[in-house]
Amino acid sequence: MSIQQVPFITLNRFEPGFRDEFLAGVASLFDKTQFVGGPIVAEMEANLAKYTKSKHAIGCANGTDAIQIALRAVGVEKNDKVLVPDMTFWATFEAVVNVGANPVTVDVNRTACHWDLATFKQAVEQFKPKAAVMVHLYGWATPDTLEIRKYAKDNGVILIEDGAQCFGTEIDGQSILGTAAISTTSFYPAKVLGASGDAGAIFTANDEWAKNCRTLINHGRTDHYSHGMIGWNSRIGAYESLFLNMSLRHIDARIKSRMNAVKFYEESLQGLPLKPVRAGGKVTENGYCAVAMIEPSLRPALIENLKKANVGYGTIYPGAMSKQSGSAGHLAGKIDNGNAHYISQAVLNLPCFAYITPEELQYVVDTVKKSF
């Protein structure tokens, strides 16, 4: 049967037997009335820690909470300045505001689509922040990750790493999440490692920060009816933990499938106005997004052709943080070189998900080629 449409993403492609095994597990948890917490959560956290080689992995309700909890756990307080990239998802900016701190947006590098060391240094010197949230967008990381980590440490800036899109991403052969001082991720179902509902996690080797995170996700409890901190109700669910546990067994195969798609686009679209972009330096990406750039004036016509051919697409993300209407009144400063805004107008993401078929990939490529 010929392909007539390709979704941008689909959430219904799993390994043989996955669905039945999950539903059997749900029935077991239901019979035991294990809905929140319990052994399945501890098992899932242990498996996350093992995969990322992190000392502590702490599950929570979602990726946004994970950032907020990490910020609070490391001591970010009201009116502290926190650097965030001008190119990220709104949750990064929002989390800083939600803990009472003041975000400073810092532009990204137009080529790497992430922070570079020079601009990060400029921001630290100019704004003297208490902390910074470095975002590993697209399932990549900046080639300057290790240098930014060192500079932040040497200059007393606490570096939190938002890895909502980078589960399985590596730098210099090691897990981004596991080697960060403290990092967070999201298990929203569309992620590379997604749950059966919303969920997130924090990773750290720091015992005090890990203890703070566990306290904060459970109402600041020090024991059942004693509360040492003002926290959240951000406990991860048992069904989500079951789903994550099962998915972790297949994560390498899913990442390989996604990366096959990314490489196919890179090889097949050479010489066209739509130019695939890959991670640079020592970064090994996870295939979360198939990223390409096009001259902004050409993007609308290509999008129309994709729509006519029933090919899904994304523009991740269509606007800089500093230009969002919700940022008004919250920005404590910004470094704006125009790069985040340009990328937001030039980026185009083609379909990329685990177990996308060769026929679907070819249909997408044929559609793009016909557009030019």
PDB file of C-alpha atoms in Angstrom, residues 11 19 118 156 252 330:
ATOM      1  CA  LEU A  11       2.519   7.583  20.049  1.00  0.00           C
ATOM      2  CA  ARG A  19       0.806  -3.210  25.068  1.00  0.00           C
ATOM      3  CA  ALA A 118      31.642  33.370  24.882  1.00  0.00           C
ATOM      4  CA  GLY A 156      30.241  30.305  41.529  1.00  0.00           C
ATOM      5  CA  ASP A 252      18.410   1.950  22.780  1.00  0.00           C
ATOM      6  CA  HIS A 330       9.514  39.309  34.553  1.00  0.00           C
TER       7      HIS A 330
END
